[in-house]
Coordinates of C-alpha atoms and ligand atoms in Angstrom, one line a residue:
Chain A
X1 CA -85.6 -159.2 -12.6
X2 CA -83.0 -156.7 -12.6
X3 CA -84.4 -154.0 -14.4
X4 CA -85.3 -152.2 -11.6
X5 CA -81.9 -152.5 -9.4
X6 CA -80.1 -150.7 -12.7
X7 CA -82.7 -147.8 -11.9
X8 CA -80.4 -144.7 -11.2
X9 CA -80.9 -143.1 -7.7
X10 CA -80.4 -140.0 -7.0
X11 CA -78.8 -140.0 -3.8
X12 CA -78.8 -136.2 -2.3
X13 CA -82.3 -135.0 -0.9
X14 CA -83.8 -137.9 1.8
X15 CA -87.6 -138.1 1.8
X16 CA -87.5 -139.9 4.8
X17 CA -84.9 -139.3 7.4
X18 CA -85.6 -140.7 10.7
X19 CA -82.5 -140.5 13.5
X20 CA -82.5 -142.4 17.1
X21 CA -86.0 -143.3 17.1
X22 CA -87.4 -145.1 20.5
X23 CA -91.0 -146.7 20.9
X24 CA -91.8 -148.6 23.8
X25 CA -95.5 -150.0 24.6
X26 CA -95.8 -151.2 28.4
X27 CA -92.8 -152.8 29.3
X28 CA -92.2 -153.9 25.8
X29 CA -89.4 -151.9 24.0
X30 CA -90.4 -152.1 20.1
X31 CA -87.6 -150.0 18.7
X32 CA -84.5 -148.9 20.3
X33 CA -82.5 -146.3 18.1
X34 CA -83.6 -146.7 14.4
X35 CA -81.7 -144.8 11.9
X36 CA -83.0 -144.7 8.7
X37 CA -82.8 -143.0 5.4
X38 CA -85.0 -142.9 2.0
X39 CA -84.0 -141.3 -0.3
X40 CA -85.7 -140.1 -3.7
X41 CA -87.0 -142.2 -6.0
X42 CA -85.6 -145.3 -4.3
X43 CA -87.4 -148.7 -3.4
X44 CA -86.6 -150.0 -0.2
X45 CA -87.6 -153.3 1.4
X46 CA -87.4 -153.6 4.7
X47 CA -87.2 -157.3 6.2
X48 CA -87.4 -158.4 9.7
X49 CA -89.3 -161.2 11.6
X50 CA -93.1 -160.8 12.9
X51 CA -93.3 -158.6 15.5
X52 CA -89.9 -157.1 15.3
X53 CA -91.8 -153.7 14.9
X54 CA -91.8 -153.1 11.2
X55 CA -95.4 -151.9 11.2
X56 CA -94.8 -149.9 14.2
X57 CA -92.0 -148.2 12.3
X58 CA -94.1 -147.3 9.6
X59 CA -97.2 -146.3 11.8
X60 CA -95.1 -143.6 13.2
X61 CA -93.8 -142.1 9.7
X62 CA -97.6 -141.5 9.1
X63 CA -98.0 -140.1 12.2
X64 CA -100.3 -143.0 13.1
X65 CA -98.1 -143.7 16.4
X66 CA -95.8 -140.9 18.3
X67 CA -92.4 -141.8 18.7
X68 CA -91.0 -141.3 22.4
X69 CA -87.3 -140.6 21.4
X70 CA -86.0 -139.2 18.2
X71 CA -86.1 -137.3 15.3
X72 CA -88.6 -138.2 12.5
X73 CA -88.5 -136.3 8.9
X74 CA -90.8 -136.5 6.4
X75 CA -90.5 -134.8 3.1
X76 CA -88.6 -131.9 5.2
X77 CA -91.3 -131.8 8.0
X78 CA -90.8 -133.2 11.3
X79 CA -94.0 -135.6 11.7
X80 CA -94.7 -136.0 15.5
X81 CA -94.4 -132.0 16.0
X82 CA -97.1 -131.1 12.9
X83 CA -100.5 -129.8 14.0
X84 CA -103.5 -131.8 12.1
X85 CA -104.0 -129.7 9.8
X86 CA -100.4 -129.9 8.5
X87 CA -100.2 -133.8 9.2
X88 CA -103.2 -134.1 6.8
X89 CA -101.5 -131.8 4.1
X90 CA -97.9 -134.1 4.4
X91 CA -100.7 -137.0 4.6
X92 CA -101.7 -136.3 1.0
X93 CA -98.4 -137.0 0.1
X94 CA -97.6 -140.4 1.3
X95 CA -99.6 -143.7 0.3
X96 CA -100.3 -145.9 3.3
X97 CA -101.0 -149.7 2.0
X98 CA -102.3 -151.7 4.9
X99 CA -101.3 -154.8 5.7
X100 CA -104.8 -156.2 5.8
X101 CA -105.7 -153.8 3.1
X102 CA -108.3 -151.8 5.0
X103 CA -110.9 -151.4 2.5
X104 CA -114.0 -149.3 3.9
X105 CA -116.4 -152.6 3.7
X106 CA -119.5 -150.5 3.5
X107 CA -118.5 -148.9 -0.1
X108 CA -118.3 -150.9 -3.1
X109 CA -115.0 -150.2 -4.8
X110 CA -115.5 -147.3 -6.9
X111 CA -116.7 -145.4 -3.7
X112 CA -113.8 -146.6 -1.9
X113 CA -111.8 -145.2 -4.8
X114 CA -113.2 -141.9 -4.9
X115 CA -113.7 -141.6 -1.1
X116 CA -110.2 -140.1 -0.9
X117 CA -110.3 -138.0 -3.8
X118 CA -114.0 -136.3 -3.0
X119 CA -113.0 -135.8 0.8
X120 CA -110.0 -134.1 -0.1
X121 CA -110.1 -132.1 -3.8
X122 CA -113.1 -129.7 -3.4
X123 CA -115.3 -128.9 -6.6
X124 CA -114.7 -131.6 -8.5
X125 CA -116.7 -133.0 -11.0
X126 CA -118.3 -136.3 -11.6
X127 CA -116.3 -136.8 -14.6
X128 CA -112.9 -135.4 -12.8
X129 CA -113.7 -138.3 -10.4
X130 CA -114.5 -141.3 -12.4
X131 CA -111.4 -140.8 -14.2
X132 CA -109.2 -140.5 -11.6
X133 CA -111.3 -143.8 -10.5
X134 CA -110.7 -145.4 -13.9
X135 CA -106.7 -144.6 -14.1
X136 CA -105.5 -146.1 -11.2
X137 CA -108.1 -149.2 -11.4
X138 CA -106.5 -149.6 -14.7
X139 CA -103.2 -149.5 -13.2
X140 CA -103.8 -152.2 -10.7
X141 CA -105.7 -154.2 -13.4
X142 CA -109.0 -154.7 -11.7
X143 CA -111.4 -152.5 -14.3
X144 CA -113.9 -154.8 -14.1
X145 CA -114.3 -154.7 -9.8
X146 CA -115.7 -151.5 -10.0
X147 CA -119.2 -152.5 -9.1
X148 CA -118.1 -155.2 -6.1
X149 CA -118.3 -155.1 -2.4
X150 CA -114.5 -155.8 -0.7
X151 CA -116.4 -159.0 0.7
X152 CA -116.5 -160.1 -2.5
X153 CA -112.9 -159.7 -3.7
X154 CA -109.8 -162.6 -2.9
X155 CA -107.1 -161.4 -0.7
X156 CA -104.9 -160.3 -4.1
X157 CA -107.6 -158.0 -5.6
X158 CA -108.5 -156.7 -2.2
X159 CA -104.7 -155.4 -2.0
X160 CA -104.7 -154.0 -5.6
X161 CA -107.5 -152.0 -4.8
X162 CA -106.0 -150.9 -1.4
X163 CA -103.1 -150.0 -3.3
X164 CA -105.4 -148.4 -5.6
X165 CA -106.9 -146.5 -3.5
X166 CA -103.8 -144.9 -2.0
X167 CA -102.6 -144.2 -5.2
X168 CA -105.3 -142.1 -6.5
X169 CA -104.0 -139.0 -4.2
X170 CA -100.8 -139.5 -6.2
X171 CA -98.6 -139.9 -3.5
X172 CA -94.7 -139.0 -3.6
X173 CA -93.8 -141.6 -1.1
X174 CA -95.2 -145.3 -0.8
X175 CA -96.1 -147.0 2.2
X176 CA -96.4 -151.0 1.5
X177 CA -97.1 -152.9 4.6
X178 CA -96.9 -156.7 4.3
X179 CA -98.1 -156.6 0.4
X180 CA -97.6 -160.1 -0.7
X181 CA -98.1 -161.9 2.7
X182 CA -100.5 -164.4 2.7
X183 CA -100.7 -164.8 -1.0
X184 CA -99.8 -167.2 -3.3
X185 CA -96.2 -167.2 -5.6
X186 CA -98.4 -166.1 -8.7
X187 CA -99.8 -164.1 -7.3
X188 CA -97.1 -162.7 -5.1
X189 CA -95.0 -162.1 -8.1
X190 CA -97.9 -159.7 -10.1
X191 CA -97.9 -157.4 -6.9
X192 CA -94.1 -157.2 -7.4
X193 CA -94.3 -156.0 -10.7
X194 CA -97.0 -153.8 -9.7
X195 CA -95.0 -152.4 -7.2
X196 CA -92.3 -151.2 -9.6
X197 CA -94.4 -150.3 -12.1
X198 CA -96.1 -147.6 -9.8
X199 CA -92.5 -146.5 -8.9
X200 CA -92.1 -146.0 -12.7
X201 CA -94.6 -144.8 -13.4
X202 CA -95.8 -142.3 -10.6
X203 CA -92.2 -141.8 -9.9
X204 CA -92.8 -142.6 -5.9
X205 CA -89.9 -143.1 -3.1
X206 CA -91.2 -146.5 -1.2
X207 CA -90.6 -148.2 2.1
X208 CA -91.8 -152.2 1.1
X209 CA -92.1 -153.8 4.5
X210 CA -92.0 -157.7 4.1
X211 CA -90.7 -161.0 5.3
X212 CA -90.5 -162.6 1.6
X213 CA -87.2 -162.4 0.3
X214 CA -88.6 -163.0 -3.4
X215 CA -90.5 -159.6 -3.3
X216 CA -87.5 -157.9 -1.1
X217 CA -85.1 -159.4 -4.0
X218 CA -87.2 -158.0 -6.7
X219 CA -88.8 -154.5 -5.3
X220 CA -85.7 -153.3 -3.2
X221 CA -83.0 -151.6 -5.0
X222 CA -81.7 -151.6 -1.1
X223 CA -82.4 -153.9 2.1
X224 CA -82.6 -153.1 5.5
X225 CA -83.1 -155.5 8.7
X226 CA -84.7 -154.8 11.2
X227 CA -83.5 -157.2 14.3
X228 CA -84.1 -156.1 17.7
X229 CA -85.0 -152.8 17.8
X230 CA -82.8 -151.3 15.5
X231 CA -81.2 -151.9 12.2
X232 CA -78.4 -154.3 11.7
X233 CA -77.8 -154.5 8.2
X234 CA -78.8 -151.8 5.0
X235 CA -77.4 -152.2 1.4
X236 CA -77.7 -154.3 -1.9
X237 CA -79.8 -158.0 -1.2
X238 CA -76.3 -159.5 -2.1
X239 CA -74.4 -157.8 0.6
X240 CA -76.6 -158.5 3.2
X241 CA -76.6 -161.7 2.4
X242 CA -73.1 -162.8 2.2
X243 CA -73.3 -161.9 6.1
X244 CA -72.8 -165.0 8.4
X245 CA -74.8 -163.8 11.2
X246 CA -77.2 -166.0 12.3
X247 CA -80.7 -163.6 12.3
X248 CA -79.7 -162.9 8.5
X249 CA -79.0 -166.8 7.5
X250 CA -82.3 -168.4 8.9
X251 CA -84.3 -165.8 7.5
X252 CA -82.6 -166.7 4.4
X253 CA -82.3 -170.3 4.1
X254 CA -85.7 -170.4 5.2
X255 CA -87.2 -168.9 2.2
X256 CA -84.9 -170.1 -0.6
X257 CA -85.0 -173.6 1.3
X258 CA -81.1 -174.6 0.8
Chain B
X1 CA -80.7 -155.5 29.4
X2 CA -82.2 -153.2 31.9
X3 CA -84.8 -154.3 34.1
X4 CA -88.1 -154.0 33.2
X5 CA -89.7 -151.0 35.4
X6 CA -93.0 -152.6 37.1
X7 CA -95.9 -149.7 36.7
X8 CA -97.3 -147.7 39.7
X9 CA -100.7 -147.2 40.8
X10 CA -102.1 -144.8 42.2
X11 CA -104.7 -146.9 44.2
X12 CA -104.7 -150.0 42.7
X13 CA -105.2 -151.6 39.1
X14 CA -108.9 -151.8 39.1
X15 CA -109.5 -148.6 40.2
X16 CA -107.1 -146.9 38.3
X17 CA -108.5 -148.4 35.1
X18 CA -111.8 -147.1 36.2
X19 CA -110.7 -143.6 36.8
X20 CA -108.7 -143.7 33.4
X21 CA -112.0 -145.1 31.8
X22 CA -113.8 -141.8 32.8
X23 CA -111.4 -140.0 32.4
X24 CA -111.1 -141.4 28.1
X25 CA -115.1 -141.5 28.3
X26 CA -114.8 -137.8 29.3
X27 CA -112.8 -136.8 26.6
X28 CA -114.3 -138.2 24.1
X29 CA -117.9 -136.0 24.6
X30 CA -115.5 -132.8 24.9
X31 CA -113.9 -133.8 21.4
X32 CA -117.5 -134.2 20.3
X33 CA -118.3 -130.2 21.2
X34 CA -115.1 -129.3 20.0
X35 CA -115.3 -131.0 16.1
X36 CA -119.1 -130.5 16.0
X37 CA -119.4 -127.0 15.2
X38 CA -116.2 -127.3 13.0
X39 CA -115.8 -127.5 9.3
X40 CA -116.7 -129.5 6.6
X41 CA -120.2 -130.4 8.1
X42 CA -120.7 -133.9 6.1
X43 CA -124.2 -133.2 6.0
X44 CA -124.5 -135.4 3.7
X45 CA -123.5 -138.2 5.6
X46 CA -125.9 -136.9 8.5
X47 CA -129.0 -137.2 6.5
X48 CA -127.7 -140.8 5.2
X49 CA -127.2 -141.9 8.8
X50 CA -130.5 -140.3 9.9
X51 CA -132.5 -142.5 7.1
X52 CA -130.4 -145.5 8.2
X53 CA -131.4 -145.0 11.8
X54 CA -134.9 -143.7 11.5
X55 CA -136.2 -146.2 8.9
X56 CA -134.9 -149.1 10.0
X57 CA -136.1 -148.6 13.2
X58 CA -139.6 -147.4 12.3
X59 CA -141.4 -151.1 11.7
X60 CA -140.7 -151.9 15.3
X61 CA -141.5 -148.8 17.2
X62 CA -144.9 -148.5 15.5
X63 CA -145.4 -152.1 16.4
X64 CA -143.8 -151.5 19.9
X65 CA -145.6 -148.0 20.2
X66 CA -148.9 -149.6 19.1
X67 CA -148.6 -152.8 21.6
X68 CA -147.6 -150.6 24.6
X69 CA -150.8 -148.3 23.7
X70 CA -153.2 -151.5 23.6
X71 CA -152.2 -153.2 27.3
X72 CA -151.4 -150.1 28.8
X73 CA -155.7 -149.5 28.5
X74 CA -156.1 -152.8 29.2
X75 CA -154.6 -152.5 32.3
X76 CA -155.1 -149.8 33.9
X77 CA -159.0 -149.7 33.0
X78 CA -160.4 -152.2 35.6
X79 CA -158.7 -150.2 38.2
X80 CA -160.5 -147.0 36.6
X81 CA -163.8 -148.6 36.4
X82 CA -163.7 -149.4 40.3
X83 CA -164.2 -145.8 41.2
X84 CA -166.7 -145.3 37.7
X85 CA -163.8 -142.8 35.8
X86 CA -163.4 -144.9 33.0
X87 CA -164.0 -142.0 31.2
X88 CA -160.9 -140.2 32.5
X89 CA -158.5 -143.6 30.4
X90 CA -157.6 -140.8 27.6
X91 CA -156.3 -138.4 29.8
X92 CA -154.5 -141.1 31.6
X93 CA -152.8 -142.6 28.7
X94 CA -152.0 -139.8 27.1
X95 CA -150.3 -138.0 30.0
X96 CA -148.8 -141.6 30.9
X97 CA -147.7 -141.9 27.3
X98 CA -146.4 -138.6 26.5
X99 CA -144.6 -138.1 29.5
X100 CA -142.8 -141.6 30.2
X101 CA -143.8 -144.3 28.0
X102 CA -143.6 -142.6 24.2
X103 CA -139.6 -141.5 24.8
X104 CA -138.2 -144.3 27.3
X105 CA -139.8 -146.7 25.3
X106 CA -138.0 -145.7 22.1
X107 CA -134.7 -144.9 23.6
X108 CA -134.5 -148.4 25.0
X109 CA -135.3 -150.1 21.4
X110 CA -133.1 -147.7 20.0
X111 CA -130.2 -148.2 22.7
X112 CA -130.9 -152.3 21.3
X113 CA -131.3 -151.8 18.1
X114 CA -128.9 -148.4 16.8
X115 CA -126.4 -148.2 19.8
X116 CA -125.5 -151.6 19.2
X117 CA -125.3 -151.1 15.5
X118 CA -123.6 -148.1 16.0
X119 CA -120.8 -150.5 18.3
X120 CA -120.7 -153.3 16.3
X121 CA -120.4 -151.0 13.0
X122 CA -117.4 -148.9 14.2
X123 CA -115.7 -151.8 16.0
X124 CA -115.4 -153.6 13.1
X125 CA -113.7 -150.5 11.4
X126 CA -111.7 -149.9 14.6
X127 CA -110.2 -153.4 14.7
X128 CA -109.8 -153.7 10.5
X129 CA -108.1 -150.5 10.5
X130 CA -110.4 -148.6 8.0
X131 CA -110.4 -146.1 11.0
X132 CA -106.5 -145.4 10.4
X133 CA -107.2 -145.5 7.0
X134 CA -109.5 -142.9 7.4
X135 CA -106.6 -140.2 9.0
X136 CA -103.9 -141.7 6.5
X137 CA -106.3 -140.7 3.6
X138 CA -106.4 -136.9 5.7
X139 CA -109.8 -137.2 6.4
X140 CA -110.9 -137.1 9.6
X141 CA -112.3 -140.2 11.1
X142 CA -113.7 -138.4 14.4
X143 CA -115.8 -135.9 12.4
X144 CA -116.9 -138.2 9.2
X145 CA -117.9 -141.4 11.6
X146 CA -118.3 -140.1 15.1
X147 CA -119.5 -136.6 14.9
X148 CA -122.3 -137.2 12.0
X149 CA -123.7 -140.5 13.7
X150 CA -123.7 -139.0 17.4
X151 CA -126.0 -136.0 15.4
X152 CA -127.9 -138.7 13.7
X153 CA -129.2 -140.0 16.7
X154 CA -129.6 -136.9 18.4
X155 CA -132.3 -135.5 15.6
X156 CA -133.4 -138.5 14.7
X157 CA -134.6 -140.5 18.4
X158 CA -137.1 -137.5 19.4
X159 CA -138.8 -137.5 15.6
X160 CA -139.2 -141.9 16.4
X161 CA -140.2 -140.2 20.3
X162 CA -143.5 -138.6 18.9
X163 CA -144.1 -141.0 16.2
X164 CA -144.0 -143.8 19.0
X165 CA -146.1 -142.2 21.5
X166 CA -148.8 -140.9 18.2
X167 CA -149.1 -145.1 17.5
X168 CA -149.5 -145.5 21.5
X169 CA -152.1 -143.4 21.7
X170 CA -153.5 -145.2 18.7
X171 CA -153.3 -148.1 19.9
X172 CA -155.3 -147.0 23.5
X173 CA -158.1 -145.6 21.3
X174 CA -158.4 -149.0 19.8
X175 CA -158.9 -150.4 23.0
X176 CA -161.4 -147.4 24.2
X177 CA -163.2 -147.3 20.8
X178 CA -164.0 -151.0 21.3
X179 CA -165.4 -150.7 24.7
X180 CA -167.2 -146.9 24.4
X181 CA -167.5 -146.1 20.6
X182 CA -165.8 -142.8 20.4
X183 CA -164.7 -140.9 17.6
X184 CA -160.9 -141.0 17.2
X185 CA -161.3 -137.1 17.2
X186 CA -163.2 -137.1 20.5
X187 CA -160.1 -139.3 21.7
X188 CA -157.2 -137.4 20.8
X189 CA -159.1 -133.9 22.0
X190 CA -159.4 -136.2 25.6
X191 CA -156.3 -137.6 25.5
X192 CA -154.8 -134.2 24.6
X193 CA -156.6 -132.0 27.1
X194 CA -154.9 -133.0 29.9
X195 CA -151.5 -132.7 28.0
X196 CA -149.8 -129.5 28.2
X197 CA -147.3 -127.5 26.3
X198 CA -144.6 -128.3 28.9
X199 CA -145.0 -132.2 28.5
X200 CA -144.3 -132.0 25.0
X201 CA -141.3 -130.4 25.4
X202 CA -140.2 -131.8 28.1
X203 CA -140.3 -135.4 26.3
X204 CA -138.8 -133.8 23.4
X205 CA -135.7 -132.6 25.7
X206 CA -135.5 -136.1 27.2
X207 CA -135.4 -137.9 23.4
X208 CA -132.4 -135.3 22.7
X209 CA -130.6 -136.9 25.4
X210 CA -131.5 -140.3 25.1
X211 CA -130.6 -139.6 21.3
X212 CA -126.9 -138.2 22.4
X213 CA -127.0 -141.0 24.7
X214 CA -127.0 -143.5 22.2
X215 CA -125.0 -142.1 19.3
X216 CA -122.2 -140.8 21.7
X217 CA -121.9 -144.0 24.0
X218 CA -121.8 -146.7 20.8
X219 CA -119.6 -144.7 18.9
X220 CA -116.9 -144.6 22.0
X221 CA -117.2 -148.2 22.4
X222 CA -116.9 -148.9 18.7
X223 CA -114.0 -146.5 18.2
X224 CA -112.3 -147.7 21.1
X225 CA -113.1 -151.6 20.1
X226 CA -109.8 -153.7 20.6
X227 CA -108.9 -157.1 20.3
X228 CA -109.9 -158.3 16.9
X229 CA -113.7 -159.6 16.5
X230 CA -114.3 -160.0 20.2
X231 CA -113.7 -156.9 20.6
X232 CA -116.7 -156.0 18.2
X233 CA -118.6 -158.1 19.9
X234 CA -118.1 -156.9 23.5
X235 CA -118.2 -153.1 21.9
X236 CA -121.7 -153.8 20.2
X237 CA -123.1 -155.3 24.0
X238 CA -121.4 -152.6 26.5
X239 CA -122.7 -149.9 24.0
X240 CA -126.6 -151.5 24.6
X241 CA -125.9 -151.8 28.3
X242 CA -123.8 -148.7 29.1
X243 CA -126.6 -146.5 27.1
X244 CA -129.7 -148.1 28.8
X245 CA -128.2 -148.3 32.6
X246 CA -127.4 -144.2 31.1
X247 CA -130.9 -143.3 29.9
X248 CA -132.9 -144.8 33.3
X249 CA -130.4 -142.6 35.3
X250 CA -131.4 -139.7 32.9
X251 CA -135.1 -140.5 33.4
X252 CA -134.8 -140.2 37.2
X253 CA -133.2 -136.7 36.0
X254 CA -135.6 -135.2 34.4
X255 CA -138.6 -136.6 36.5
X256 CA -137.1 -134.3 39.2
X257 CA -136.4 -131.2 37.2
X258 CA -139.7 -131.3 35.1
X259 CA -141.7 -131.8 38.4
X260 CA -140.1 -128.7 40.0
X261 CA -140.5 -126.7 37.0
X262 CA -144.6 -128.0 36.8
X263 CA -144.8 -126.8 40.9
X264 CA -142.8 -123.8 40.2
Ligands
ATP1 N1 -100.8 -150.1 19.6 C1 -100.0 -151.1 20.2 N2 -100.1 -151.2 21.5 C2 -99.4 -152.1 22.2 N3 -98.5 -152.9 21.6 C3 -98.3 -152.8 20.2 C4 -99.1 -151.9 19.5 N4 -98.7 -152.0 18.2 C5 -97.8 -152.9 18.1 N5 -97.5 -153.4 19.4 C6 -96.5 -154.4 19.7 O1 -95.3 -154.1 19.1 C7 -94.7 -155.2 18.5 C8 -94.3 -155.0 17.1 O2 -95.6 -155.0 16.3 P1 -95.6 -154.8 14.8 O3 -97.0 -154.8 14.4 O4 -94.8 -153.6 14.4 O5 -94.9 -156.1 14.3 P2 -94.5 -156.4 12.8 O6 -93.0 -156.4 12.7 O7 -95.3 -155.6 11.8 O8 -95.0 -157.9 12.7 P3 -95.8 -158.7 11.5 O9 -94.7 -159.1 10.5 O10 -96.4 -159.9 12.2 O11 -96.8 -157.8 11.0 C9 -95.6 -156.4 18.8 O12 -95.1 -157.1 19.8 C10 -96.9 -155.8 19.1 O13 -97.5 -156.6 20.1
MG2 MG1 -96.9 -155.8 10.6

């Protein structure tokens, strides 16, 4: 379990660097000042309760949603000032796992695989691809999907192979949205390791979105919280912890069930 | 807290919406213009969409083509016969057939059947986020879904035009052969005299904008879809009725402007 906490960060160059960042929808205020940092090579997981704005957060580092205040850095590049073609070049760099894992469900999963990869790398060829296809299935431990429609995968594989898929650009920075919600603890616990293991191994930065302590616990080398619009609480899962506020103790005692 | 700001409108909400409706509909055919002459080209996925749309479709308009061909004859011969010109029912049918029946007839099973699956198709991809997928993966989903579907239709509708209106004249001769015993050569050469170069185009033209029609109006209410799988729903049926309502005030369009070009 602790393997990855001992991980050495490197602490200088942030890959993410977002300061006083405002989204409002309507009348509802989603975020109200959100400073935030990621730095290289680091895993962190942030928690927060449904609809506190977590995938709104990450929406706008992507450049999905525009911020309406603030600053927003992305491997040096300020996201919400890019023109598309530049947006798509930073894109290439981050991996976006969905929290509903977004598999295109007219492509069986080697072309959603390869969709990416032959969209984006001219003159490749059909060898260049079905490796590419074959490494990262390998990674997520799904070889034998290659052949099957998303319909036809459970909620576990379908977020492997969304994760798969995001992976096969080999993305410097990790986007996971929600990935072990609405799975079961076995399952929960083999996306965990998965999730280190690509930091390992594809030396990413990640952002781990969740509401499950377990997987905060064991991706995060660092927490934040996300209450009310901004964050109230960012270090090791023990510090945040020991706090006695009240957001941070019922999120806690509701999933280690005191 | 601050208080929360109640919005202004300009006339009221209703209206508003309408005006902002256009206003997004609007934009969306500009973007079209703008992406469609744009690199890469996908035509790959162009000709895939044009075999999806044109084959499936082609059981039903021969059928449909055929049918209308048959009654049509039926129909209008007794009123023929009172004046003795049942000899003129080729000419008849084929301007009636060419001009009107051959392209509305296939835009409006194509507004059912491909606008609709156009809708429903991109709705679903809209509201399961494959769409954002798309522009997170840096492709772009405007050009690989919209753009290639919208030309899909657009080639595709005026080819299933002049197949439908070749089976409607097929089927007329059916009707005449029974009743006269002409050749089908004899037929077609009556049914074609009366048809000039101008009607031929002038249905093609139409079945170009019934076929823009259709790709352009499902895809903006697919790609706009919202609220989960109602929202797929209610995309796939305001894409069948937008597109129709659309292609009979087109119709009434080019009625006028082919008329004043024939009396020219
Ligand atoms: N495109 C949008 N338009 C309007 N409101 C939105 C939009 N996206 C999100 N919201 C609102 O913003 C709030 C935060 O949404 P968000 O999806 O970020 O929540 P979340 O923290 O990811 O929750 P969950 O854990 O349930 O996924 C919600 O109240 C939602 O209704
Ligand atoms: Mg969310």
């Amino acid at each position: 379990m602790e393997t990855t906490q001992q991980h050495t960060i490197m602490k200088e160059e942030p890959v993410i660097s977002i300061r006083g960042l405002h989204k409002t929808f309507g009348n509802l205020k989603v975020l109200k000042g959100i400073d935030f940092n990621l730095f290289k090579g680091e895993n962190v997981a942030v928690l927060g309760k449904s609809g506190s704005g977590k995938s709104v957060l990450i929406k706008i580092i992507v450049g999905l949603l525009k911020p309406d205040k603030g600053d927003v850095f992305v491997l040096g590049k300020q996201v919400d000032k890019l023109d598309r073609a530049e947006l798509d070049t930073l894109r290439l760099r981050i991996g976006f796992s969905f929290q509903n894992s977004a598999l295109y469900d007219s492509m069986n999963v080697y072309q959603n695989l390869a969709f990416p990869l032959t969209m984006n790398v001219k003159n490749q060829s059909k060898k260049d691809i079905d490796d590419a296809v074959n490494e990262v299935l390998d990674a997520v431990g799904l070889k034998d999907k290659i052949n099957q429609m998303p319909s036809d995968l459970s909620g576990g594989q379908r977020k492997r192979i969304g994760i798969a898929r995001t992976l096969i650009l080999k993305p410097e920075i990790m986007l996971y949205d929600e990935p072990t919600s609405g799975l079961d603890p076995i399952t929960s616990a083999e996306i965990i390791e998965l999730i280190n293991e690509v930091q390992q191994k594809y030396n990413t930065s990640s952002v781990i979105i969740t509401h499950d302590l377990t997987c905060a616990k064991n991706t995060g080398n660092r927490i934040a919280m996300l209450f009310g619009g901004k964050f109230i609480k960012d270090g090791k899962f023990e510090d945040v912890f020991e706090s006695d506020e009240e957001h941070i103790k019922g999120f806690y005692n509701y999933n280690f069930i005191q | 807290m601050k208080k929360t700001k109640t919005k202004k409108y300009i006339f009221s909400k209703g209206i508003d919406d309408y005006f902002t409706g256009v206003n997004n509909a609007w934009k969306f055919v500009t973007l079209f213009f703008k992406e469609v002459s744009k690199k890469p080209f996908h035509l790959r996925e162009v000709i895939h969409q044009c075999f999806e749309i044109g084959l499936k479709s082609l059981p039903l308009i021969t059928l449909t083509g055929f049918i209308v061909g048959i009654v049509f004859t039926k129909q209008s011969r007794p009123s023929l016969e009172d004046f003795g010109a049942t000899s003129w029912l080729p000419s008849l049918i084929g301007i009636a057939i060419v001009r009107a029946l051959g392209p509305l007839v296939t835009a409006l099973i194509c507004a059912g059947k491909v606008g609709s699956g156009i809708g429903a198709e991109l709705g679903s991809m809209k509201v399961t986020e494959q769409i954002e997928a798309m522009e997170v993966s840096a492709i772009n989903p405007f050009k690989y879904l919209v753009v290639t579907r919208v030309l899909a239709t657009t080639i595709t509708i005026p080819l299933l035009a002049l197949y439908c209106s070749f089976f409607g004249l097929l089927g007329s001769f059916i009707n005449v052969h029974a009743q006269e015993t002409s050749s089908l050569l004899t037929y077609y050469q009556n049914a074609f005299s009366s048809i000039s170069f101008l009607d031929i185009f002038a249905s093609v033209a139409k079945s170009i904008a019934y076929g823009f029609t259709i790709g352009i109006v499902g895809s903006y209410k697919g790609y706009n879809a919202t609220q989960g799988t109602r929202g797929v729903g209610k995309a796939a049926n305001q894409a069948v009725v937008l597109s129709m309502f659309l292609i009979f005030v087109e119709e009434l369009f080019f009625v006028q402007i082919s008329n004043w070009i024939r009396y020219f």
